[in-house]
Each structure stands twice: as structure tokens, then as C-alpha cells.
Amino acid sequence: MYLQNFHSIQPPYLRNQSDGLKWLAAIYKAAQKDQAYSEQEYAKLLSRVACSETQIATRSFFIPDAQHTDWEKNKIYPVKEAPRGVSMHHRHEFYHKTVVELFNKLYAERAFPDDIIHVSCTGYVSPSAAQMVAVKAPKPVTVTHSYHMGCYGAFPALRMASGFLANQEILGKKNAVDLVHTELCSLHLNPQDPSLEQMVIQSLFADGVIAYSMTSEKPLKGFKVHSLYEELVPDTTDAMEWMVSDWGMKMTLSKDVPTMVGKKICEFTYRWLNARGLDPAEFSKSALFAVHPGGPKIIDQVVKQMNLKDHQVQASRALLKERGNMSSATLPHLWEKILNDDAIPSGTPIISYAFGPGLTLCAGLMEKL
């Protein structure tokens, strides 16, 4: 199976990290009832625990709220009247309207496939935006939803797509499956909760939208997918959560997640590659590593434990700096970046990693064409 035809959409609102942290300090102050901390004190806390400009330079959003501190004009975070922001219902209305427009834009510029897999963990509405655009197609298009798996969401979607293409006896002949990620992480802030954990989370995540195709026919430009693999890490179920609340989605994230990943990544990789008759030590020397940049410490742990060179994860660090963490859309953006980098030659093996609630470890082996 092959990946090709990558098409990302840049969100309209770009903020540098320094201004974004100032906005967070201001909205935390505005949302509190007891006024225990000043805006300057929140800013000081953020400077201590949040991702800095050296790690994330800019992040992009579909929500205009973070561009100003005129709270009465905010669509999602009018904190003077609603300190936690608007309800989950109103956030989903914004999500659905935005994503319908994005799907219409995508399929005004790309051909309809046989199947669309819609990937997201930041908004669920039925009928979905994918269904609303598919019904306009000049041929029948099947829509499948792959939701709520967080940052590793690309991997289950790839497994689905490969099954659709391979199972001709039951599903019929298919030529292409599109995978479309629409992540509006900025919808899920609670300004009334300025805990240190939430400061880290809200300094890290951004919005991202990308589409790409899986095909059984080899393209001129793309990746050949050789293997996909996934495991759950025992005794880590409380390390990361993504929970529906009445105001939005609430994330919990243990500071120990990078260490948990680091402790398991070598044996996970060796078990996966050895079972396929491949030499993990050789790949550690020759492959590029597309590590989902869940944060700088995640990349650091993979480098340390797998004994990698800096150039092997350069693309991951660069994407984190340029875009932040876009949840499930991040790894496909990273693949697009590698694909468009002419300095990376054809034949280069790519090992991809992503991590999420469970804790779930996912990996893929691809080759750049």
C-alpha cells in the first residue's frame, strides 16, 4: 500500500508563542472569580512550565478569540459572562460549521476517492462534514469515522484504509481511500482552570487539517507502507485521558509520559521489527524517525533510548517549532514535510511513532519513493 496526494490547509490565525502565552495569562486572570493571582503572576508560571519559543515558535488556529483580549467579542471564550467558555454544544456548532467549509474546500480541489475516513478527536457531529461532502460526489463514496484516539489516530485509520483496499472479495474493487484529519484543539480550553498541568497542555496544542490518500497502485511521489504496529503499555491507563465534559474536552497529561514512553520504546521497536525479520539496530542507524512531537521531551526520550543522531529527528523538531502539537493531524503533516524535502532521497526508510491514551504506542515503517 502507498500514501500520496497530501493536502494540508493552513488555519487563518497565526500566533507566535510569546504572544500566545501572554493571551493565556490574560484569559486566566479574566476568568477567575477570586482574583488570587495577577496576570503577571500567571505569565510567570507559564514561563516556568509552558513550552518556550525555542521549542514552539508559532501555532495556528481556526478560532479568532486568541487574537485579542476584548472578551465580549469572543465566540468561544466570552469569559466575563461564561468563565469556562461556551458549552460543549456551542463548541460543536462552531466545529461543524468550520469543518464543513474545510471539506468543501478540500473536495473542490481534489478528486473524490472510493472511501473517506474522517479522523478527529476534537469534534463529533452526525451527519458529519465528511458525509455532507460525500453525498455531493458524482459517484458513491463510503464514509467511515475514526474518532477519539488522540495523537496516534493516523495509525488506526491507516489500518482501516489498507483493509478497505485489500478486501476486494467483500468490499469490491477500490482504487483510493482518503484520510482526512480535522483537529481544532483550540476549542477545548477551560480558562477557569489555570493548573500547571493545563498550562503545559494549552501551551502545546494547535489546530491542524490535512488530507492524503492510500492507494494500492504505486505513485510517482509518496511513501510505500511496509508495516504498521500497535501496543498498549500495561499500568499506564491513568497517564493520559481525553474526557468529554460539559464545557468541552478535558485532557489530563502526566508529566511522566515521556519517561513512560522512553522505558518501552526500545523493546516495543525490537519486538515489532524482529517479528518481521528486520534488524532494529540497522534501522536505528539508517532510517529517519518521524516521531510525533507530542512535546520536546517525547522526542528527547526517543533519541536517547534509540541512540539516534539529531538529524534523524530533525523534521519532528522542526514541525513542533513551526506548528505545535496538532493531535492526530501532526504525524501526517510530518509525512508531508518529509515527502516535500528534496534533501531526503528516494529509498529512505522512515520509522514513524505516535503515542496516546492507553498508553498506546504506535509505529509504522515506510519508504520514501
XYZ file of C-alpha atoms in Angstrom, residues 24-291:
268
model
C -3.289 32.690 28.165
C -2.137 34.682 31.191
C -4.709 37.383 30.405
C -7.628 34.988 29.948
C -6.733 33.013 33.086
C -6.828 36.276 35.060
C -10.112 37.391 33.457
C -11.849 34.048 34.132
C -11.095 33.764 37.854
C -13.672 34.739 40.440
C -11.334 35.076 43.410
C -8.627 37.072 41.558
C -5.989 35.188 43.568
C -3.236 35.798 41.018
C -2.383 38.757 38.866
C -1.885 38.491 35.109
C 1.864 38.936 35.691
C 1.891 36.024 38.143
C 0.114 33.777 35.632
C 2.636 34.877 33.000
C 5.476 33.955 35.356
C 4.012 30.490 35.948
C 3.584 29.974 32.203
C 7.176 30.992 31.558
C 8.260 28.311 34.016
C 6.173 25.317 32.866
C 4.960 26.006 29.324
C 6.723 25.210 26.056
C 9.001 28.138 25.270
C 9.587 29.972 21.974
C 12.770 27.962 21.446
C 10.632 24.798 21.372
C 7.477 26.133 19.679
C 7.800 29.366 17.718
C 4.289 29.615 16.282
C 0.907 27.910 16.437
C -2.122 28.341 14.165
C -5.837 28.330 14.975
C -9.262 28.400 13.338
C -10.741 30.292 16.318
C -10.208 34.079 16.260
C -10.504 34.504 20.030
C -6.769 34.240 20.749
C -6.054 37.303 18.591
C -7.330 39.826 21.167
C -8.417 40.371 24.778
C -11.760 42.012 24.048
C -13.578 39.181 25.809
C -17.096 40.328 24.863
C -16.293 39.700 21.187
C -15.127 36.123 21.748
C -17.046 33.340 20.018
C -15.891 30.510 22.285
C -14.345 32.238 25.310
C -16.527 35.194 26.414
C -15.087 34.725 29.890
C -16.783 37.658 31.583
C -20.191 36.023 31.099
C -19.009 32.388 30.810
C -15.726 31.887 32.723
C -15.230 28.346 31.393
C -16.172 29.340 27.852
C -19.313 28.361 25.955
C -20.956 24.953 26.277
C -19.916 21.758 24.530
C -22.977 22.174 22.282
C -21.881 25.623 21.080
C -18.285 24.470 20.582
C -19.528 21.636 18.392
C -21.649 24.032 16.375
C -18.501 26.052 15.650
C -16.548 22.874 14.892
C -19.175 21.546 12.479
C -19.577 24.814 10.575
C -15.799 25.182 10.226
C -15.178 21.587 9.199
C -17.997 21.562 6.627
C -16.324 24.564 4.986
C -12.955 22.784 5.096
C -14.315 19.608 3.489
C -15.978 21.646 0.755
C -12.683 23.442 0.105
C -10.725 20.183 0.007
C -13.048 18.456 -2.467
C -13.295 21.480 -4.698
C -9.570 20.887 -5.301
C -9.156 17.076 -5.205
C -10.951 14.150 -6.827
C -13.357 12.090 -4.766
C -11.974 8.691 -3.685
C -13.909 5.457 -3.156
C -13.819 5.935 0.631
C -13.235 8.783 3.061
C -12.006 8.088 6.595
C -12.612 11.125 8.808
C -10.151 11.305 11.717
C -10.670 13.600 14.704
C -10.686 13.752 18.489
C -11.849 17.373 18.771
C -15.357 17.298 17.311
C -18.097 14.768 16.507
C -21.353 15.685 14.752
C -23.652 13.335 12.845
C -24.182 13.532 9.929
C -20.545 14.537 9.729
C -18.885 17.048 7.438
C -17.391 14.072 5.572
C -20.862 12.679 4.877
C -22.168 16.095 3.845
C -19.488 16.470 1.178
C -19.534 12.798 0.087
C -23.225 12.938 -0.781
C -22.376 15.585 -3.408
C -19.856 13.319 -5.160
C -20.553 12.192 -8.745
C -20.160 8.563 -7.589
C -20.952 6.673 -4.360
C -18.369 7.413 -1.639
C -18.300 5.432 1.598
C -17.585 7.403 4.793
C -16.027 5.886 7.922
C -15.412 7.776 11.173
C -12.253 7.171 13.191
C -12.713 9.292 16.308
C -11.359 9.980 19.799
C -7.981 8.266 19.597
C -5.886 11.379 20.096
C -2.387 11.841 18.758
C -1.987 8.293 17.407
C -5.217 8.493 15.382
C -3.486 8.240 11.987
C -2.439 4.629 12.606
C -5.891 3.043 13.157
C -7.086 4.994 10.113
C -4.222 3.584 8.017
C -5.130 0.062 9.125
C -8.740 0.660 8.098
C -7.720 2.060 4.727
C -5.395 -0.849 3.977
C -8.198 -3.283 4.824
C -10.638 -1.490 2.528
C -8.196 -1.669 -0.381
C -7.168 -5.280 0.220
C -10.593 -6.834 0.815
C -11.925 -6.813 -2.751
C -13.924 -10.013 -2.340
C -16.253 -8.439 0.229
C -15.970 -4.709 -0.467
C -15.384 -4.678 -4.222
C -12.571 -3.095 -6.196
C -11.331 0.170 -4.699
C -8.652 2.456 -6.077
C -8.168 5.062 -3.340
C -9.095 5.845 0.249
C -8.763 9.412 1.521
C -7.843 10.049 5.144
C -8.900 13.497 6.352
C -7.835 14.852 9.753
C -9.666 17.881 11.174
C -8.339 18.826 14.607
C -9.497 22.048 16.292
C -7.660 21.610 19.580
C -8.157 25.302 20.415
C -11.857 24.585 21.074
C -11.042 22.780 24.304
C -9.603 25.274 26.772
C -11.143 25.871 30.192
C -9.922 29.376 31.192
C -11.150 28.804 34.740
C -8.598 26.023 35.250
C -5.083 27.546 35.317
C -3.457 24.467 36.866
C 0.162 23.791 35.936
C -0.887 20.657 34.025
C -3.342 22.658 31.917
C -0.770 25.409 31.321
C 1.534 22.805 29.762
C -1.292 21.390 27.636
C -2.609 24.759 26.451
C 0.871 25.963 25.503
C 1.399 22.894 23.337
C -1.676 22.198 21.198
C -2.745 23.880 17.987
C -5.165 23.292 15.092
C -4.397 21.224 12.003
C -6.213 19.949 8.907
C -4.765 17.605 6.313
C -5.941 15.094 3.701
C -3.975 12.353 1.961
C -4.673 9.137 0.068
C -3.853 5.466 0.445
C -3.745 3.521 -2.819
C -2.721 0.056 -3.974
C -1.123 1.472 -7.140
C 2.400 2.869 -6.819
C 2.536 6.659 -7.301
C 5.400 8.735 -8.658
C 5.636 10.635 -5.364
C 4.689 9.260 -1.982
C 5.521 6.506 0.501
C 5.358 2.734 0.384
C 3.878 1.415 3.642
C 5.735 -1.713 4.761
C 4.382 -2.307 8.272
C 2.052 -0.917 10.953
C 2.179 -1.928 14.624
C 0.489 -1.017 17.912
C 0.723 -1.992 21.588
C -0.797 -0.903 24.897
C 1.571 -0.247 27.800
C 0.405 -2.021 30.991
C -0.341 0.006 34.138
C -0.451 3.389 32.374
C -4.180 3.930 31.818
C -4.309 6.995 34.070
C -1.278 8.723 32.498
C -3.286 10.442 29.760
C -7.028 10.982 29.341
C -9.308 12.780 26.882
C -12.688 13.111 28.571
C -15.959 14.717 27.466
C -17.081 17.405 29.911
C -19.998 19.818 29.821
C -17.796 22.740 28.676
C -15.620 20.807 26.177
C -12.988 18.040 26.114
C -10.745 17.870 29.150
C -7.257 16.452 28.811
C -5.126 15.114 31.630
C -1.452 14.514 30.959
C 1.055 13.110 33.434
C 4.483 14.733 33.451
C 5.846 11.155 33.442
C 4.501 10.276 29.966
C 7.837 10.958 28.182
C 9.633 8.691 30.657
C 6.962 6.010 30.283
C 7.387 6.104 26.515
C 11.172 6.091 26.845
C 11.175 2.988 29.039
C 9.206 0.983 26.472
C 10.243 2.340 23.070
C 13.272 0.073 22.531
C 11.641 -3.230 23.438
C 8.493 -2.172 21.545
C 10.544 -1.411 18.414
C 12.708 -4.525 18.654
C 9.661 -6.784 19.193
C 7.913 -5.247 16.176
C 10.837 -5.322 13.720
C 12.301 -8.662 14.841
C 8.913 -10.332 14.275
C 9.128 -9.152 10.674
C 12.674 -10.400 10.167
C 14.154 -6.896 10.211
C 17.225 -5.599 12.036
C 16.279 -2.825 14.507
C 19.910 -1.838 15.052
C 20.404 -1.236 11.338
C 17.254 0.902 11.107
C 18.423 2.938 14.098
C 21.474 3.891 12.039
C 19.945 4.435 8.603
C 16.285 5.445 8.978
C 14.736 8.830 9.522
C 12.430 8.881 12.542
C 9.110 10.668 12.200
C 8.389 10.988 15.926
